[in-house]
Amino acid sequence: MPARIEHLVTSGTFSLDGGEWEVDNNVWIVGDDSEAIVIDAAHDADAIARALGDRRLLAVVCTHAHDDHIGAAPALAARTGAPVLLHPDDRPLWDLTHPGRAPDGGLADGQVLRVAGVELTVLHTPGHAPGAVCLHAPALNTVFTGDTLFQGGPGATGRSFSDFPTIVTSIRDRLLALDPGTVVRTGHGATTTIGEEAPHLDEWIARGH
């Protein structure tokens, strides 16, 4: 069977800088009937494991290390044997949630992950977090953006470890350069496309989104 994208939503909390918010997170599974990767193991390792079934999990890939995106990563790794991969610039954020358990490997700009015959290229897109990454899968006409780009604008930059000018540069230089038809699969909420978001860059900058 060809590679496909599966989606589930898990719910929990996001905590940073002394605040806590209820959130729903998108968890993305890319693979076929025999193997898969998980992008952002959020909140509920049991739900993600059920969605995987008996497939071999090759990696748990973290788009960034906010606790709502990595909370279930160690538990999912422990039950599947898959490594947890994170860009090293996000290690300080990771350690806030999992101080006794390091990620198993790093992610680097330009790195290629392979699953079910599909390549996903890592794009380092700091701004929402220092080590934030997106995963571009041209064969699936998709980019997984975590919290870097949403339907309607950039991810939030009002908390520690984030920076608005940096996220704008990441989106402009790395994401809006992709084909306009590329589907943007986000860390929260609805999907969009590069073409739908590109015309609004100046508007985001003007309002300091």
PDB file of C-alpha atoms in Angstrom, residues 10-172:
ATOM      1  CA  THR A  10      -5.589  14.497  21.408  1.00  0.00           C
ATOM      2  CA  SER A  11      -6.466  16.833  24.251  1.00  0.00           C
ATOM      3  CA  GLY A  12      -4.660  18.068  27.344  1.00  0.00           C
ATOM      4  CA  THR A  13      -2.869  21.139  28.598  1.00  0.00           C
ATOM      5  CA  PHE A  14      -0.087  23.448  27.489  1.00  0.00           C
ATOM      6  CA  SER A  15       1.988  24.972  30.279  1.00  0.00           C
ATOM      7  CA  LEU A  16       4.705  27.633  30.075  1.00  0.00           C
ATOM      8  CA  ASP A  17       5.765  30.741  31.976  1.00  0.00           C
ATOM      9  CA  GLY A  18       3.455  29.895  34.870  1.00  0.00           C
ATOM     10  CA  GLY A  19       0.291  29.647  32.773  1.00  0.00           C
ATOM     11  CA  GLU A  20      -1.740  26.625  31.741  1.00  0.00           C
ATOM     12  CA  TRP A  21      -4.233  26.299  28.888  1.00  0.00           C
ATOM     13  CA  GLU A  22      -6.530  23.539  27.639  1.00  0.00           C
ATOM     14  CA  VAL A  23      -5.563  22.576  24.096  1.00  0.00           C
ATOM     15  CA  ASP A  24      -6.407  20.132  21.311  1.00  0.00           C
ATOM     16  CA  ASN A  25      -3.397  18.926  19.341  1.00  0.00           C
ATOM     17  CA  ASN A  26      -3.072  17.406  15.899  1.00  0.00           C
ATOM     18  CA  VAL A  27      -1.056  14.189  15.816  1.00  0.00           C
ATOM     19  CA  TRP A  28       0.072  13.128  12.341  1.00  0.00           C
ATOM     20  CA  ILE A  29       0.998   9.592  11.318  1.00  0.00           C
ATOM     21  CA  VAL A  30       2.809   9.076   8.013  1.00  0.00           C
ATOM     22  CA  GLY A  31       3.343   5.573   6.694  1.00  0.00           C
ATOM     23  CA  ASP A  32       1.786   2.505   5.144  1.00  0.00           C
ATOM     24  CA  ASP A  33       0.432  -0.773   6.489  1.00  0.00           C
ATOM     25  CA  SER A  34       3.807  -1.917   7.828  1.00  0.00           C
ATOM     26  CA  GLU A  35       5.709   1.137   9.085  1.00  0.00           C
ATOM     27  CA  ALA A  36       5.095   4.708  10.164  1.00  0.00           C
ATOM     28  CA  ILE A  37       6.427   7.795  11.866  1.00  0.00           C
ATOM     29  CA  VAL A  38       4.521   9.940  14.346  1.00  0.00           C
ATOM     30  CA  ILE A  39       4.784  13.706  14.167  1.00  0.00           C
ATOM     31  CA  ASP A  40       4.174  15.264  17.609  1.00  0.00           C
ATOM     32  CA  ALA A  41       3.198  12.669  20.206  1.00  0.00           C
ATOM     33  CA  ALA A  42       0.763  14.876  22.095  1.00  0.00           C
ATOM     34  CA  HIS A  43      -0.928  14.044  25.408  1.00  0.00           C
ATOM     35  CA  ASP A  44      -2.076  10.432  24.940  1.00  0.00           C
ATOM     36  CA  ALA A  45       0.373   7.618  24.152  1.00  0.00           C
ATOM     37  CA  ASP A  46      -2.401   5.005  24.357  1.00  0.00           C
ATOM     38  CA  ALA A  47      -4.529   6.713  21.695  1.00  0.00           C
ATOM     39  CA  ILE A  48      -1.544   7.096  19.390  1.00  0.00           C
ATOM     40  CA  ALA A  49      -0.524   3.463  19.896  1.00  0.00           C
ATOM     41  CA  ARG A  50      -4.044   2.324  19.051  1.00  0.00           C
ATOM     42  CA  ALA A  51      -3.928   4.334  15.839  1.00  0.00           C
ATOM     43  CA  LEU A  52      -0.600   2.746  14.934  1.00  0.00           C
ATOM     44  CA  GLY A  53      -1.807  -0.796  15.534  1.00  0.00           C
ATOM     45  CA  ASP A  54       0.871  -3.381  14.832  1.00  0.00           C
ATOM     46  CA  ARG A  55       2.915  -1.213  12.469  1.00  0.00           C
ATOM     47  CA  ARG A  56       6.596  -0.661  13.175  1.00  0.00           C
ATOM     48  CA  LEU A  57       7.162   2.865  14.438  1.00  0.00           C
ATOM     49  CA  LEU A  58      10.377   4.256  12.959  1.00  0.00           C
ATOM     50  CA  ALA A  59      10.515   7.524  14.879  1.00  0.00           C
ATOM     51  CA  VAL A  60       8.642   9.956  17.092  1.00  0.00           C
ATOM     52  CA  VAL A  61       9.406  13.304  15.454  1.00  0.00           C
ATOM     53  CA  CYS A  62       8.946  16.482  17.500  1.00  0.00           C
ATOM     54  CA  THR A  63       8.267  19.706  15.597  1.00  0.00           C
ATOM     55  CA  HIS A  64       9.245  21.558  18.786  1.00  0.00           C
ATOM     56  CA  ALA A  65       9.417  20.936  22.517  1.00  0.00           C
ATOM     57  CA  HIS A  66       6.438  22.697  24.045  1.00  0.00           C
ATOM     58  CA  ASP A  67       4.965  20.279  26.537  1.00  0.00           C
ATOM     59  CA  ASP A  68       1.698  19.742  24.673  1.00  0.00           C
ATOM     60  CA  HIS A  69       3.638  18.413  21.665  1.00  0.00           C
ATOM     61  CA  ILE A  70       6.055  16.125  23.511  1.00  0.00           C
ATOM     62  CA  GLY A  71       4.157  14.999  26.585  1.00  0.00           C
ATOM     63  CA  ALA A  72       3.523  11.464  25.330  1.00  0.00           C
ATOM     64  CA  ALA A  73       6.774  11.044  23.397  1.00  0.00           C
ATOM     65  CA  PRO A  74       8.781   9.097  26.010  1.00  0.00           C
ATOM     66  CA  ALA A  75       5.888   6.758  26.781  1.00  0.00           C
ATOM     67  CA  LEU A  76       5.257   6.070  23.102  1.00  0.00           C
ATOM     68  CA  ALA A  77       8.963   5.462  22.544  1.00  0.00           C
ATOM     69  CA  ALA A  78       9.130   3.098  25.500  1.00  0.00           C
ATOM     70  CA  ARG A  79       6.302   0.916  24.254  1.00  0.00           C
ATOM     71  CA  THR A  80       7.441   0.843  20.602  1.00  0.00           C
ATOM     72  CA  GLY A  81      11.228   1.105  20.761  1.00  0.00           C
ATOM     73  CA  ALA A  82      11.169   4.065  18.379  1.00  0.00           C
ATOM     74  CA  PRO A  83      13.608   6.946  18.897  1.00  0.00           C
ATOM     75  CA  VAL A  84      12.446  10.425  19.823  1.00  0.00           C
ATOM     76  CA  LEU A  85      13.938  13.037  17.485  1.00  0.00           C
ATOM     77  CA  LEU A  86      14.194  16.749  18.352  1.00  0.00           C
ATOM     78  CA  HIS A  87      16.200  19.697  17.057  1.00  0.00           C
ATOM     79  CA  PRO A  88      18.933  20.366  19.653  1.00  0.00           C
ATOM     80  CA  ASP A  89      18.071  24.062  19.936  1.00  0.00           C
ATOM     81  CA  ASP A  90      14.872  23.023  21.708  1.00  0.00           C
ATOM     82  CA  ARG A  91      16.606  20.963  24.378  1.00  0.00           C
ATOM     83  CA  PRO A  92      16.075  23.660  27.079  1.00  0.00           C
ATOM     84  CA  LEU A  93      12.319  23.490  26.469  1.00  0.00           C
ATOM     85  CA  TRP A  94      12.381  19.689  26.408  1.00  0.00           C
ATOM     86  CA  ASP A  95      14.137  19.600  29.777  1.00  0.00           C
ATOM     87  CA  LEU A  96      11.319  21.599  31.360  1.00  0.00           C
ATOM     88  CA  THR A  97       8.995  18.646  30.700  1.00  0.00           C
ATOM     89  CA  HIS A  98      11.296  15.611  30.679  1.00  0.00           C
ATOM     90  CA  PRO A  99      14.385  16.567  32.723  1.00  0.00           C
ATOM     91  CA  GLY A 100      15.430  12.976  33.315  1.00  0.00           C
ATOM     92  CA  ARG A 101      14.995  11.673  29.791  1.00  0.00           C
ATOM     93  CA  ALA A 102      16.945  13.051  26.839  1.00  0.00           C
ATOM     94  CA  PRO A 103      15.741  12.782  23.247  1.00  0.00           C
ATOM     95  CA  ASP A 104      17.280   9.855  21.375  1.00  0.00           C
ATOM     96  CA  GLY A 105      18.473  11.821  18.380  1.00  0.00           C
ATOM     97  CA  GLY A 106      18.596  15.212  16.743  1.00  0.00           C
ATOM     98  CA  LEU A 107      16.994  16.875  13.773  1.00  0.00           C
ATOM     99  CA  ALA A 108      18.964  19.148  11.447  1.00  0.00           C
ATOM    100  CA  ASP A 109      18.014  21.464   8.624  1.00  0.00           C
ATOM    101  CA  GLY A 110      18.067  19.525   5.370  1.00  0.00           C
ATOM    102  CA  GLN A 111      17.956  16.127   7.060  1.00  0.00           C
ATOM    103  CA  VAL A 112      15.797  13.598   5.210  1.00  0.00           C
ATOM    104  CA  LEU A 113      13.563  11.113   7.017  1.00  0.00           C
ATOM    105  CA  ARG A 114      12.260   8.153   5.048  1.00  0.00           C
ATOM    106  CA  VAL A 115       9.146   6.109   5.696  1.00  0.00           C
ATOM    107  CA  ALA A 116       7.106   3.871   3.392  1.00  0.00           C
ATOM    108  CA  GLY A 117       9.018   5.083   0.349  1.00  0.00           C
ATOM    109  CA  VAL A 118       8.376   8.755   1.106  1.00  0.00           C
ATOM    110  CA  GLU A 119      10.972  11.377   1.998  1.00  0.00           C
ATOM    111  CA  LEU A 120      10.320  14.134   4.530  1.00  0.00           C
ATOM    112  CA  THR A 121      12.864  16.944   4.558  1.00  0.00           C
ATOM    113  CA  VAL A 122      13.491  18.788   7.821  1.00  0.00           C
ATOM    114  CA  LEU A 123      13.198  22.581   7.567  1.00  0.00           C
ATOM    115  CA  HIS A 124      14.530  24.451  10.600  1.00  0.00           C
ATOM    116  CA  THR A 125      11.971  27.207  11.171  1.00  0.00           C
ATOM    117  CA  PRO A 126      12.772  28.951  14.479  1.00  0.00           C
ATOM    118  CA  GLY A 127      10.549  31.619  15.955  1.00  0.00           C
ATOM    119  CA  HIS A 128       7.777  29.879  17.847  1.00  0.00           C
ATOM    120  CA  ALA A 129      10.586  27.968  19.520  1.00  0.00           C
ATOM    121  CA  PRO A 130      14.351  28.007  18.841  1.00  0.00           C
ATOM    122  CA  GLY A 131      14.411  24.455  17.519  1.00  0.00           C
ATOM    123  CA  ALA A 132      11.075  24.454  15.727  1.00  0.00           C
ATOM    124  CA  VAL A 133      11.067  22.441  12.509  1.00  0.00           C
ATOM    125  CA  CYS A 134       8.678  21.707   9.675  1.00  0.00           C
ATOM    126  CA  LEU A 135       8.662  18.516   7.615  1.00  0.00           C
ATOM    127  CA  HIS A 136       8.194  18.831   3.860  1.00  0.00           C
ATOM    128  CA  ALA A 137       6.928  15.774   2.001  1.00  0.00           C
ATOM    129  CA  PRO A 138       6.660  16.722  -1.704  1.00  0.00           C
ATOM    130  CA  ALA A 139       5.409  13.273  -2.721  1.00  0.00           C
ATOM    131  CA  LEU A 140       2.446  13.797  -0.395  1.00  0.00           C
ATOM    132  CA  ASN A 141       2.023  17.470  -1.398  1.00  0.00           C
ATOM    133  CA  THR A 142       2.283  18.349   2.279  1.00  0.00           C
ATOM    134  CA  VAL A 143       4.288  20.283   4.822  1.00  0.00           C
ATOM    135  CA  PHE A 144       3.802  19.539   8.511  1.00  0.00           C
ATOM    136  CA  THR A 145       4.295  22.888  10.250  1.00  0.00           C
ATOM    137  CA  GLY A 146       3.783  22.215  13.943  1.00  0.00           C
ATOM    138  CA  ASP A 147       3.105  25.620  15.491  1.00  0.00           C
ATOM    139  CA  THR A 148       5.113  27.641  12.962  1.00  0.00           C
ATOM    140  CA  LEU A 149       2.274  28.332  10.512  1.00  0.00           C
ATOM    141  CA  PHE A 150      -1.471  28.000  10.996  1.00  0.00           C
ATOM    142  CA  GLN A 151      -4.532  28.785   8.972  1.00  0.00           C
ATOM    143  CA  GLY A 152      -4.574  32.553   9.386  1.00  0.00           C
ATOM    144  CA  GLY A 153      -1.036  33.289  10.446  1.00  0.00           C
ATOM    145  CA  PRO A 154       2.135  32.462  12.347  1.00  0.00           C
ATOM    146  CA  GLY A 155       2.306  30.623  15.622  1.00  0.00           C
ATOM    147  CA  ALA A 156       2.340  32.553  18.880  1.00  0.00           C
ATOM    148  CA  THR A 157       5.514  34.367  19.891  1.00  0.00           C
ATOM    149  CA  GLY A 158       4.491  36.011  23.148  1.00  0.00           C
ATOM    150  CA  ARG A 159       6.159  33.559  25.540  1.00  0.00           C
ATOM    151  CA  SER A 160       9.652  32.522  26.521  1.00  0.00           C
ATOM    152  CA  PHE A 161      11.974  31.134  23.848  1.00  0.00           C
ATOM    153  CA  SER A 162       9.964  32.752  21.005  1.00  0.00           C
ATOM    154  CA  ASP A 163      10.511  35.716  18.685  1.00  0.00           C
ATOM    155  CA  PHE A 164       8.157  37.316  16.153  1.00  0.00           C
ATOM    156  CA  PRO A 165      10.686  38.650  13.592  1.00  0.00           C
ATOM    157  CA  THR A 166      12.359  35.250  13.569  1.00  0.00           C
ATOM    158  CA  ILE A 167       9.148  33.330  12.859  1.00  0.00           C
ATOM    159  CA  VAL A 168       8.241  35.754  10.062  1.00  0.00           C
ATOM    160  CA  THR A 169      11.642  35.185   8.467  1.00  0.00           C
ATOM    161  CA  SER A 170      11.233  31.407   8.785  1.00  0.00           C
ATOM    162  CA  ILE A 171       7.804  31.468   7.161  1.00  0.00           C
ATOM    163  CA  ARG A 172       8.814  33.855   4.387  1.00  0.00           C
TER     164      ARG A 172
END
